[in-house]
């Protein structure tokens, strides 16, 4: 016998009594210390924090473009290859007899709501509008911005950032965790996904370090999404008649930020206390229904034909250009103001930033995906967690953003939509389309939908952080820890928004900066996950041929002499 059974026992030391009973002290305490230091630093020394974070962020973005662009391509190749190969695609994320816990609708609703729903309401309108005005083709002088000839380019770049590459980040982490947790019986925590590379060493400090990096990346990645959501939520409250929450520049002021966070995090903490099967499932189903209603509104009353064209040509252009887009890195020629320098700056501000965001979001979404995907095959997982969500994003961008572009180009909207802050663009559009009275009703619906997305994202993040801190225990967690992480997540968002300044997007810039920095260490973990997962799948095929145990419920064949 040339190959041994895989590691199926990874003990992680947890406290047996006291406040941290059932939790890994090393992961829980150090994670809390890091987050607490960040919050206090941002509050007590806002200018110093902003300056240092900005310097580190600039260094990372200037020197890691190749890394971020190419590892996203790696994640996409690994996920699709495993799904396409017949022998690996049919492998179940579980053992024989395991069936999915949730229906396809609830599975997709929870995944979409937690993963990307918040960003969709902001960027489904704002991003196509941005790229309609400026993108690499415009910078290179190949087409003029804000013209009909630039619409297809706008969607090609929007689809790149929200398409297969983004969801491959989530899919890779989710597939890895589900594979090792539900096939091997290992703890549902990030360190388990690297056992083929490091083995039992992950029971000690190395494993704790990996989990700490995952927790910090999760908090900062979710803070980024909540930061956008808070700005949009305050804009929505203003649209339905609640005044005094905005600065002169149209962004949320300190009062608006505090009110929004109290509402969002209070509801999220209450939902997290009820667990995945109750509060999160109910909210996810609700926001999916409301999302379909809003999408139907754009399909029926928006620029339908324009949206259909944007959808078809956008997907066509994106897929045709994907092999180049996934590997192409723009580099400056050292001349300030040159086309090459502008292209490098654009890619750093958009593509590299997005890849960092999705990577920071990946430990949270990936672990959540693993938690709700037990019993599904790898092929089914890739279809449901990468391909279908990408198509949903394409549809949203085409009809929501397409309506905004068409109303500006052909509908007489002028600067009504384009001139307002990003979070307010969707509200400005529906008010322009429907008038004040009906626009108020639709704005209220969007505010409710946004709140459900924000709460789903925040409460899922709290549960996931507690799962990592509890060494993969999926059961009920001690209430004080849920309260702590609910408050901590809100504090990170509030502290960075306020410390970064409430004008000209300064607060969001501070969150973005912290997020990019926090994402880099976890990007290394994800690359290691690629090699670990491929190694495990290849070795399992050898084990099956030789009659060696490969899953936790296999019967080991009697070796022949």
PDB file of N, CA and C in Angstrom, residues 298-381:
ATOM      1  N   UNK A 298     -37.501  47.055 -12.861  1.00  0.00           N
ATOM      2  CA  UNK A 298     -36.594  47.565 -13.890  1.00  0.00           C
ATOM      3  C   UNK A 298     -36.834  46.877 -15.237  1.00  0.00           C
ATOM      4  N   UNK A 299     -37.183  45.594 -15.190  1.00  0.00           N
ATOM      5  CA  UNK A 299     -37.453  44.871 -16.432  1.00  0.00           C
ATOM      6  C   UNK A 299     -38.676  45.424 -17.146  1.00  0.00           C
ATOM      7  N   UNK A 300     -39.719  45.773 -16.375  1.00  0.00           N
ATOM      8  CA  UNK A 300     -40.987  46.193 -16.962  1.00  0.00           C
ATOM      9  C   UNK A 300     -41.015  47.697 -17.250  1.00  0.00           C
ATOM     10  N   UNK A 301     -40.587  48.493 -16.277  1.00  0.00           N
ATOM     11  CA  UNK A 301     -40.720  49.946 -16.391  1.00  0.00           C
ATOM     12  C   UNK A 301     -39.412  50.648 -16.739  1.00  0.00           C
ATOM     13  N   UNK A 302     -38.298  49.919 -16.684  1.00  0.00           N
ATOM     14  CA  UNK A 302     -37.027  50.522 -17.028  1.00  0.00           C
ATOM     15  C   UNK A 302     -36.756  50.458 -18.514  1.00  0.00           C
ATOM     16  N   UNK A 303     -35.499  50.603 -18.894  1.00  0.00           N
ATOM     17  CA  UNK A 303     -35.095  50.573 -20.315  1.00  0.00           C
ATOM     18  C   UNK A 303     -34.873  49.113 -20.714  1.00  0.00           C
ATOM     19  N   UNK A 304     -35.969  48.415 -20.984  1.00  0.00           N
ATOM     20  CA  UNK A 304     -35.922  46.964 -21.192  1.00  0.00           C
ATOM     21  C   UNK A 304     -35.056  46.579 -22.376  1.00  0.00           C
ATOM     22  N   UNK A 305     -35.299  47.200 -23.539  1.00  0.00           N
ATOM     23  CA  UNK A 305     -34.538  46.825 -24.731  1.00  0.00           C
ATOM     24  C   UNK A 305     -33.070  47.186 -24.575  1.00  0.00           C
ATOM     25  N   UNK A 306     -32.805  48.350 -23.999  1.00  0.00           N
ATOM     26  CA  UNK A 306     -31.423  48.768 -23.751  1.00  0.00           C
ATOM     27  C   UNK A 306     -30.750  47.783 -22.796  1.00  0.00           C
ATOM     28  N   UNK A 307     -31.473  47.366 -21.750  1.00  0.00           N
ATOM     29  CA  UNK A 307     -30.931  46.412 -20.794  1.00  0.00           C
ATOM     30  C   UNK A 307     -30.643  45.061 -21.407  1.00  0.00           C
ATOM     31  N   UNK A 308     -31.543  44.598 -22.284  1.00  0.00           N
ATOM     32  CA  UNK A 308     -31.320  43.314 -22.959  1.00  0.00           C
ATOM     33  C   UNK A 308     -30.073  43.370 -23.829  1.00  0.00           C
ATOM     34  N   UNK A 309     -29.881  44.475 -24.529  1.00  0.00           N
ATOM     35  CA  UNK A 309     -28.677  44.640 -25.344  1.00  0.00           C
ATOM     36  C   UNK A 309     -27.424  44.653 -24.459  1.00  0.00           C
ATOM     37  N   UNK A 310     -27.506  45.391 -23.347  1.00  0.00           N
ATOM     38  CA  UNK A 310     -26.364  45.456 -22.429  1.00  0.00           C
ATOM     39  C   UNK A 310     -26.054  44.082 -21.853  1.00  0.00           C
ATOM     40  N   UNK A 311     -27.086  43.312 -21.551  1.00  0.00           N
ATOM     41  CA  UNK A 311     -26.895  41.975 -20.993  1.00  0.00           C
ATOM     42  C   UNK A 311     -26.226  41.059 -22.006  1.00  0.00           C
ATOM     43  N   UNK A 312     -26.772  41.000 -23.204  1.00  0.00           N
ATOM     44  CA  UNK A 312     -26.248  40.083 -24.219  1.00  0.00           C
ATOM     45  C   UNK A 312     -24.819  40.452 -24.621  1.00  0.00           C
ATOM     46  N   UNK A 313     -24.620  41.716 -25.011  1.00  0.00           N
ATOM     47  CA  UNK A 313     -23.294  42.115 -25.486  1.00  0.00           C
ATOM     48  C   UNK A 313     -22.285  42.187 -24.335  1.00  0.00           C
ATOM     49  N   UNK A 314     -22.776  42.538 -23.144  1.00  0.00           N
ATOM     50  CA  UNK A 314     -21.876  42.590 -21.998  1.00  0.00           C
ATOM     51  C   UNK A 314     -21.309  41.224 -21.657  1.00  0.00           C
ATOM     52  N   UNK A 315     -22.164  40.201 -21.634  1.00  0.00           N
ATOM     53  CA  UNK A 315     -21.688  38.840 -21.359  1.00  0.00           C
ATOM     54  C   UNK A 315     -20.790  38.354 -22.487  1.00  0.00           C
ATOM     55  N   UNK A 316     -21.187  38.622 -23.726  1.00  0.00           N
ATOM     56  CA  UNK A 316     -20.403  38.200 -24.890  1.00  0.00           C
ATOM     57  C   UNK A 316     -18.995  38.818 -24.848  1.00  0.00           C
ATOM     58  N   UNK A 317     -18.936  40.118 -24.652  1.00  0.00           N
ATOM     59  CA  UNK A 317     -17.638  40.808 -24.624  1.00  0.00           C
ATOM     60  C   UNK A 317     -16.796  40.346 -23.439  1.00  0.00           C
ATOM     61  N   UNK A 318     -17.449  40.138 -22.308  1.00  0.00           N
ATOM     62  CA  UNK A 318     -16.733  39.719 -21.095  1.00  0.00           C
ATOM     63  C   UNK A 318     -16.111  38.335 -21.285  1.00  0.00           C
ATOM     64  N   UNK A 319     -16.890  37.382 -21.751  1.00  0.00           N
ATOM     65  CA  UNK A 319     -16.372  36.018 -21.912  1.00  0.00           C
ATOM     66  C   UNK A 319     -15.298  35.974 -22.989  1.00  0.00           C
ATOM     67  N   UNK A 320     -15.501  36.714 -24.081  1.00  0.00           N
ATOM     68  CA  UNK A 320     -14.510  36.732 -25.161  1.00  0.00           C
ATOM     69  C   UNK A 320     -13.182  37.320 -24.688  1.00  0.00           C
ATOM     70  N   UNK A 321     -13.253  38.327 -23.820  1.00  0.00           N
ATOM     71  CA  UNK A 321     -12.034  38.996 -23.361  1.00  0.00           C
ATOM     72  C   UNK A 321     -11.480  38.402 -22.072  1.00  0.00           C
ATOM     73  N   UNK A 322     -12.217  37.471 -21.440  1.00  0.00           N
ATOM     74  CA  UNK A 322     -11.827  36.980 -20.118  1.00  0.00           C
ATOM     75  C   UNK A 322     -10.418  36.404 -20.066  1.00  0.00           C
ATOM     76  N   UNK A 323      -9.994  35.565 -21.028  1.00  0.00           N
ATOM     77  CA  UNK A 323      -8.618  35.032 -20.944  1.00  0.00           C
ATOM     78  C   UNK A 323      -7.557  36.121 -20.858  1.00  0.00           C
ATOM     79  N   UNK A 324      -7.778  37.236 -21.546  1.00  0.00           N
ATOM     80  CA  UNK A 324      -6.820  38.336 -21.472  1.00  0.00           C
ATOM     81  C   UNK A 324      -7.021  39.158 -20.204  1.00  0.00           C
ATOM     82  N   UNK A 325      -8.287  39.463 -19.872  1.00  0.00           N
ATOM     83  CA  UNK A 325      -8.577  40.305 -18.715  1.00  0.00           C
ATOM     84  C   UNK A 325      -8.082  39.691 -17.413  1.00  0.00           C
ATOM     85  N   UNK A 326      -8.122  38.370 -17.313  1.00  0.00           N
ATOM     86  CA  UNK A 326      -7.748  37.710 -16.068  1.00  0.00           C
ATOM     87  C   UNK A 326      -6.247  37.669 -15.845  1.00  0.00           C
ATOM     88  N   UNK A 327      -5.453  37.986 -16.873  1.00  0.00           N
ATOM     89  CA  UNK A 327      -3.993  37.932 -16.733  1.00  0.00           C
ATOM     90  C   UNK A 327      -3.303  39.261 -17.014  1.00  0.00           C
ATOM     91  N   UNK A 328      -4.020  40.202 -17.625  1.00  0.00           N
ATOM     92  CA  UNK A 328      -3.396  41.447 -18.070  1.00  0.00           C
ATOM     93  C   UNK A 328      -3.162  42.387 -16.887  1.00  0.00           C
ATOM     94  N   UNK A 329      -1.928  42.863 -16.739  1.00  0.00           N
ATOM     95  CA  UNK A 329      -1.572  43.805 -15.675  1.00  0.00           C
ATOM     96  C   UNK A 329      -1.013  45.074 -16.313  1.00  0.00           C
ATOM     97  N   UNK A 330      -1.617  46.219 -15.993  1.00  0.00           N
ATOM     98  CA  UNK A 330      -1.140  47.502 -16.517  1.00  0.00           C
ATOM     99  C   UNK A 330       0.016  47.997 -15.655  1.00  0.00           C
ATOM    100  N   UNK A 331       1.106  48.405 -16.299  1.00  0.00           N
ATOM    101  CA  UNK A 331       2.264  48.919 -15.568  1.00  0.00           C
ATOM    102  C   UNK A 331       2.636  50.307 -16.083  1.00  0.00           C
ATOM    103  N   UNK A 332       3.007  51.164 -15.163  1.00  0.00           N
ATOM    104  CA  UNK A 332       3.387  52.532 -15.502  1.00  0.00           C
ATOM    105  C   UNK A 332       4.730  52.560 -16.224  1.00  0.00           C
ATOM    106  N   UNK A 333       4.894  53.566 -17.100  1.00  0.00           N
ATOM    107  CA  UNK A 333       6.186  53.761 -17.772  1.00  0.00           C
ATOM    108  C   UNK A 333       7.040  54.775 -17.015  1.00  0.00           C
ATOM    109  N   UNK A 334       6.570  55.176 -15.833  1.00  0.00           N
ATOM    110  CA  UNK A 334       7.336  56.111 -15.018  1.00  0.00           C
ATOM    111  C   UNK A 334       7.120  57.570 -15.345  1.00  0.00           C
ATOM    112  N   UNK A 335       6.300  57.856 -16.334  1.00  0.00           N
ATOM    113  CA  UNK A 335       6.032  59.235 -16.737  1.00  0.00           C
ATOM    114  C   UNK A 335       4.688  59.658 -16.171  1.00  0.00           C
ATOM    115  N   UNK A 336       4.697  60.660 -15.315  1.00  0.00           N
ATOM    116  CA  UNK A 336       3.452  61.126 -14.703  1.00  0.00           C
ATOM    117  C   UNK A 336       2.513  61.684 -15.767  1.00  0.00           C
ATOM    118  N   UNK A 337       1.258  61.228 -15.741  1.00  0.00           N
ATOM    119  CA  UNK A 337       0.258  61.705 -16.689  1.00  0.00           C
ATOM    120  C   UNK A 337       0.212  60.938 -17.989  1.00  0.00           C
ATOM    121  N   UNK A 338       1.121  59.968 -18.177  1.00  0.00           N
ATOM    122  CA  UNK A 338       1.114  59.188 -19.420  1.00  0.00           C
ATOM    123  C   UNK A 338      -0.044  58.202 -19.404  1.00  0.00           C
ATOM    124  N   UNK A 339      -0.354  57.664 -20.582  1.00  0.00           N
ATOM    125  CA  UNK A 339      -1.444  56.678 -20.689  1.00  0.00           C
ATOM    126  C   UNK A 339      -1.140  55.456 -19.831  1.00  0.00           C
ATOM    127  N   UNK A 340       0.108  54.973 -19.853  1.00  0.00           N
ATOM    128  CA  UNK A 340       0.479  53.785 -19.084  1.00  0.00           C
ATOM    129  C   UNK A 340       0.308  54.033 -17.584  1.00  0.00           C
ATOM    130  N   UNK A 341       0.694  55.211 -17.138  1.00  0.00           N
ATOM    131  CA  UNK A 341       0.550  55.536 -15.711  1.00  0.00           C
ATOM    132  C   UNK A 341      -0.912  55.647 -15.318  1.00  0.00           C
ATOM    133  N   UNK A 342      -1.724  56.237 -16.181  1.00  0.00           N
ATOM    134  CA  UNK A 342      -3.159  56.342 -15.902  1.00  0.00           C
ATOM    135  C   UNK A 342      -3.819  54.966 -15.889  1.00  0.00           C
ATOM    136  N   UNK A 343      -3.412  54.097 -16.790  1.00  0.00           N
ATOM    137  CA  UNK A 343      -3.980  52.739 -16.812  1.00  0.00           C
ATOM    138  C   UNK A 343      -3.626  51.974 -15.546  1.00  0.00           C
ATOM    139  N   UNK A 344      -2.374  52.125 -15.084  1.00  0.00           N
ATOM    140  CA  UNK A 344      -1.974  51.476 -13.842  1.00  0.00           C
ATOM    141  C   UNK A 344      -2.799  52.001 -12.671  1.00  0.00           C
ATOM    142  N   UNK A 345      -3.003  53.305 -12.626  1.00  0.00           N
ATOM    143  CA  UNK A 345      -3.804  53.882 -11.551  1.00  0.00           C
ATOM    144  C   UNK A 345      -5.243  53.417 -11.597  1.00  0.00           C
ATOM    145  N   UNK A 346      -5.798  53.329 -12.804  1.00  0.00           N
ATOM    146  CA  UNK A 346      -7.181  52.848 -12.937  1.00  0.00           C
ATOM    147  C   UNK A 346      -7.300  51.414 -12.439  1.00  0.00           C
ATOM    148  N   UNK A 347      -6.380  50.554 -12.841  1.00  0.00           N
ATOM    149  CA  UNK A 347      -6.459  49.148 -12.432  1.00  0.00           C
ATOM    150  C   UNK A 347      -6.286  49.003 -10.925  1.00  0.00           C
ATOM    151  N   UNK A 348      -5.402  49.799 -10.327  1.00  0.00           N
ATOM    152  CA  UNK A 348      -5.229  49.745  -8.884  1.00  0.00           C
ATOM    153  C   UNK A 348      -6.473  50.169  -8.135  1.00  0.00           C
ATOM    154  N   UNK A 349      -7.145  51.211  -8.663  1.00  0.00           N
ATOM    155  CA  UNK A 349      -8.346  51.741  -8.004  1.00  0.00           C
ATOM    156  C   UNK A 349      -9.566  50.866  -8.218  1.00  0.00           C
ATOM    157  N   UNK A 350      -9.579  50.101  -9.313  1.00  0.00           N
ATOM    158  CA  UNK A 350     -10.754  49.293  -9.617  1.00  0.00           C
ATOM    159  C   UNK A 350     -10.475  47.796  -9.492  1.00  0.00           C
ATOM    160  N   UNK A 351      -9.786  47.209 -10.451  1.00  0.00           N
ATOM    161  CA  UNK A 351      -9.639  45.744 -10.466  1.00  0.00           C
ATOM    162  C   UNK A 351      -8.900  45.217  -9.247  1.00  0.00           C
ATOM    163  N   UNK A 352      -7.730  45.789  -8.933  1.00  0.00           N
ATOM    164  CA  UNK A 352      -6.948  45.294  -7.796  1.00  0.00           C
ATOM    165  C   UNK A 352      -7.705  45.520  -6.491  1.00  0.00           C
ATOM    166  N   UNK A 353      -8.365  46.678  -6.385  1.00  0.00           N
ATOM    167  CA  UNK A 353      -9.175  46.937  -5.192  1.00  0.00           C
ATOM    168  C   UNK A 353     -10.277  45.888  -5.055  1.00  0.00           C
ATOM    169  N   UNK A 354     -10.970  45.584  -6.143  1.00  0.00           N
ATOM    170  CA  UNK A 354     -12.045  44.595  -6.085  1.00  0.00           C
ATOM    171  C   UNK A 354     -11.510  43.218  -5.706  1.00  0.00           C
ATOM    172  N   UNK A 355     -10.389  42.813  -6.297  1.00  0.00           N
ATOM    173  CA  UNK A 355      -9.852  41.484  -5.961  1.00  0.00           C
ATOM    174  C   UNK A 355      -9.499  41.414  -4.483  1.00  0.00           C
ATOM    175  N   UNK A 356      -8.950  42.508  -3.947  1.00  0.00           N
ATOM    176  CA  UNK A 356      -8.650  42.537  -2.513  1.00  0.00           C
ATOM    177  C   UNK A 356      -9.941  42.453  -1.690  1.00  0.00           C
ATOM    178  N   UNK A 357     -10.980  43.141  -2.151  1.00  0.00           N
ATOM    179  CA  UNK A 357     -12.261  43.132  -1.428  1.00  0.00           C
ATOM    180  C   UNK A 357     -12.854  41.731  -1.402  1.00  0.00           C
ATOM    181  N   UNK A 358     -12.888  41.080  -2.550  1.00  0.00           N
ATOM    182  CA  UNK A 358     -13.470  39.730  -2.590  1.00  0.00           C
ATOM    183  C   UNK A 358     -12.645  38.762  -1.735  1.00  0.00           C
ATOM    184  N   UNK A 359     -11.334  38.923  -1.726  1.00  0.00           N
ATOM    185  CA  UNK A 359     -10.486  38.048  -0.905  1.00  0.00           C
ATOM    186  C   UNK A 359     -10.743  38.306   0.582  1.00  0.00           C
ATOM    187  N   UNK A 360     -10.874  39.574   0.971  1.00  0.00           N
ATOM    188  CA  UNK A 360     -11.181  39.887   2.372  1.00  0.00           C
ATOM    189  C   UNK A 360     -12.545  39.344   2.772  1.00  0.00           C
ATOM    190  N   UNK A 361     -13.471  39.321   1.824  1.00  0.00           N
ATOM    191  CA  UNK A 361     -14.814  38.806   2.070  1.00  0.00           C
ATOM    192  C   UNK A 361     -14.856  37.275   2.062  1.00  0.00           C
ATOM    193  N   UNK A 362     -13.834  36.647   1.463  1.00  0.00           N
ATOM    194  CA  UNK A 362     -13.870  35.208   1.207  1.00  0.00           C
ATOM    195  C   UNK A 362     -13.919  34.328   2.457  1.00  0.00           C
ATOM    196  N   UNK A 363     -13.179  34.613   3.542  1.00  0.00           N
ATOM    197  CA  UNK A 363     -13.288  33.726   4.703  1.00  0.00           C
ATOM    198  C   UNK A 363     -14.699  33.692   5.275  1.00  0.00           C
ATOM    199  N   UNK A 364     -15.352  34.850   5.308  1.00  0.00           N
ATOM    200  CA  UNK A 364     -16.731  34.928   5.808  1.00  0.00           C
ATOM    201  C   UNK A 364     -17.694  34.209   4.869  1.00  0.00           C
ATOM    202  N   UNK A 365     -17.704  34.601   3.583  1.00  0.00           N
ATOM    203  CA  UNK A 365     -18.653  34.001   2.641  1.00  0.00           C
ATOM    204  C   UNK A 365     -18.320  32.533   2.407  1.00  0.00           C
ATOM    205  N   UNK A 366     -17.016  32.218   2.298  1.00  0.00           N
ATOM    206  CA  UNK A 366     -16.624  30.835   2.050  1.00  0.00           C
ATOM    207  C   UNK A 366     -17.047  29.902   3.165  1.00  0.00           C
ATOM    208  N   UNK A 367     -16.801  30.307   4.408  1.00  0.00           N
ATOM    209  CA  UNK A 367     -17.194  29.454   5.529  1.00  0.00           C
ATOM    210  C   UNK A 367     -18.716  29.346   5.617  1.00  0.00           C
ATOM    211  N   UNK A 368     -19.407  30.442   5.325  1.00  0.00           N
ATOM    212  CA  UNK A 368     -20.872  30.421   5.316  1.00  0.00           C
ATOM    213  C   UNK A 368     -21.387  29.505   4.206  1.00  0.00           C
ATOM    214  N   UNK A 369     -20.761  29.564   3.028  1.00  0.00           N
ATOM    215  CA  UNK A 369     -21.139  28.676   1.923  1.00  0.00           C
ATOM    216  C   UNK A 369     -20.927  27.216   2.309  1.00  0.00           C
ATOM    217  N   UNK A 370     -19.790  26.942   2.932  1.00  0.00           N
ATOM    218  CA  UNK A 370     -19.519  25.571   3.366  1.00  0.00           C
ATOM    219  C   UNK A 370     -20.586  25.110   4.360  1.00  0.00           C
ATOM    220  N   UNK A 371     -20.945  25.997   5.288  1.00  0.00           N
ATOM    221  CA  UNK A 371     -21.929  25.649   6.316  1.00  0.00           C
ATOM    222  C   UNK A 371     -23.276  25.267   5.723  1.00  0.00           C
ATOM    223  N   UNK A 372     -23.678  25.867   4.591  1.00  0.00           N
ATOM    224  CA  UNK A 372     -25.003  25.604   4.019  1.00  0.00           C
ATOM    225  C   UNK A 372     -24.956  24.682   2.803  1.00  0.00           C
ATOM    226  N   UNK A 373     -23.765  24.118   2.475  1.00  0.00           N
ATOM    227  CA  UNK A 373     -23.629  23.353   1.233  1.00  0.00           C
ATOM    228  C   UNK A 373     -23.308  21.877   1.443  1.00  0.00           C
ATOM    229  N   UNK A 374     -23.423  21.391   2.646  1.00  0.00           N
ATOM    230  CA  UNK A 374     -23.162  19.979   2.910  1.00  0.00           C
ATOM    231  C   UNK A 374     -24.076  19.098   2.051  1.00  0.00           C
ATOM    232  N   UNK A 375     -23.484  18.074   1.430  1.00  0.00           N
ATOM    233  CA  UNK A 375     -24.254  17.129   0.637  1.00  0.00           C
ATOM    234  C   UNK A 375     -24.313  17.433  -0.845  1.00  0.00           C
ATOM    235  N   UNK A 376     -23.817  18.567  -1.273  1.00  0.00           N
ATOM    236  CA  UNK A 376     -23.846  18.918  -2.699  1.00  0.00           C
ATOM    237  C   UNK A 376     -22.546  18.484  -3.372  1.00  0.00           C
ATOM    238  N   UNK A 377     -22.625  18.166  -4.661  1.00  0.00           N
ATOM    239  CA  UNK A 377     -21.432  17.748  -5.388  1.00  0.00           C
ATOM    240  C   UNK A 377     -20.599  18.975  -5.742  1.00  0.00           C
ATOM    241  N   UNK A 378     -19.325  18.753  -6.089  1.00  0.00           N
ATOM    242  CA  UNK A 378     -18.456  19.865  -6.486  1.00  0.00           C
ATOM    243  C   UNK A 378     -19.013  20.561  -7.719  1.00  0.00           C
ATOM    244  N   UNK A 379     -19.515  19.786  -8.688  1.00  0.00           N
ATOM    245  CA  UNK A 379     -20.075  20.399  -9.903  1.00  0.00           C
ATOM    246  C   UNK A 379     -21.309  21.230  -9.564  1.00  0.00           C
ATOM    247  N   UNK A 380     -22.164  20.713  -8.723  1.00  0.00           N
ATOM    248  CA  UNK A 380     -23.355  21.447  -8.308  1.00  0.00           C
ATOM    249  C   UNK A 380     -22.962  22.704  -7.533  1.00  0.00           C
ATOM    250  N   UNK A 381     -21.935  22.591  -6.715  1.00  0.00           N
ATOM    251  CA  UNK A 381     -21.475  23.731  -5.927  1.00  0.00           C
ATOM    252  C   UNK A 381     -20.959  24.845  -6.831  1.00  0.00           C
TER     253      UNK A 381
END
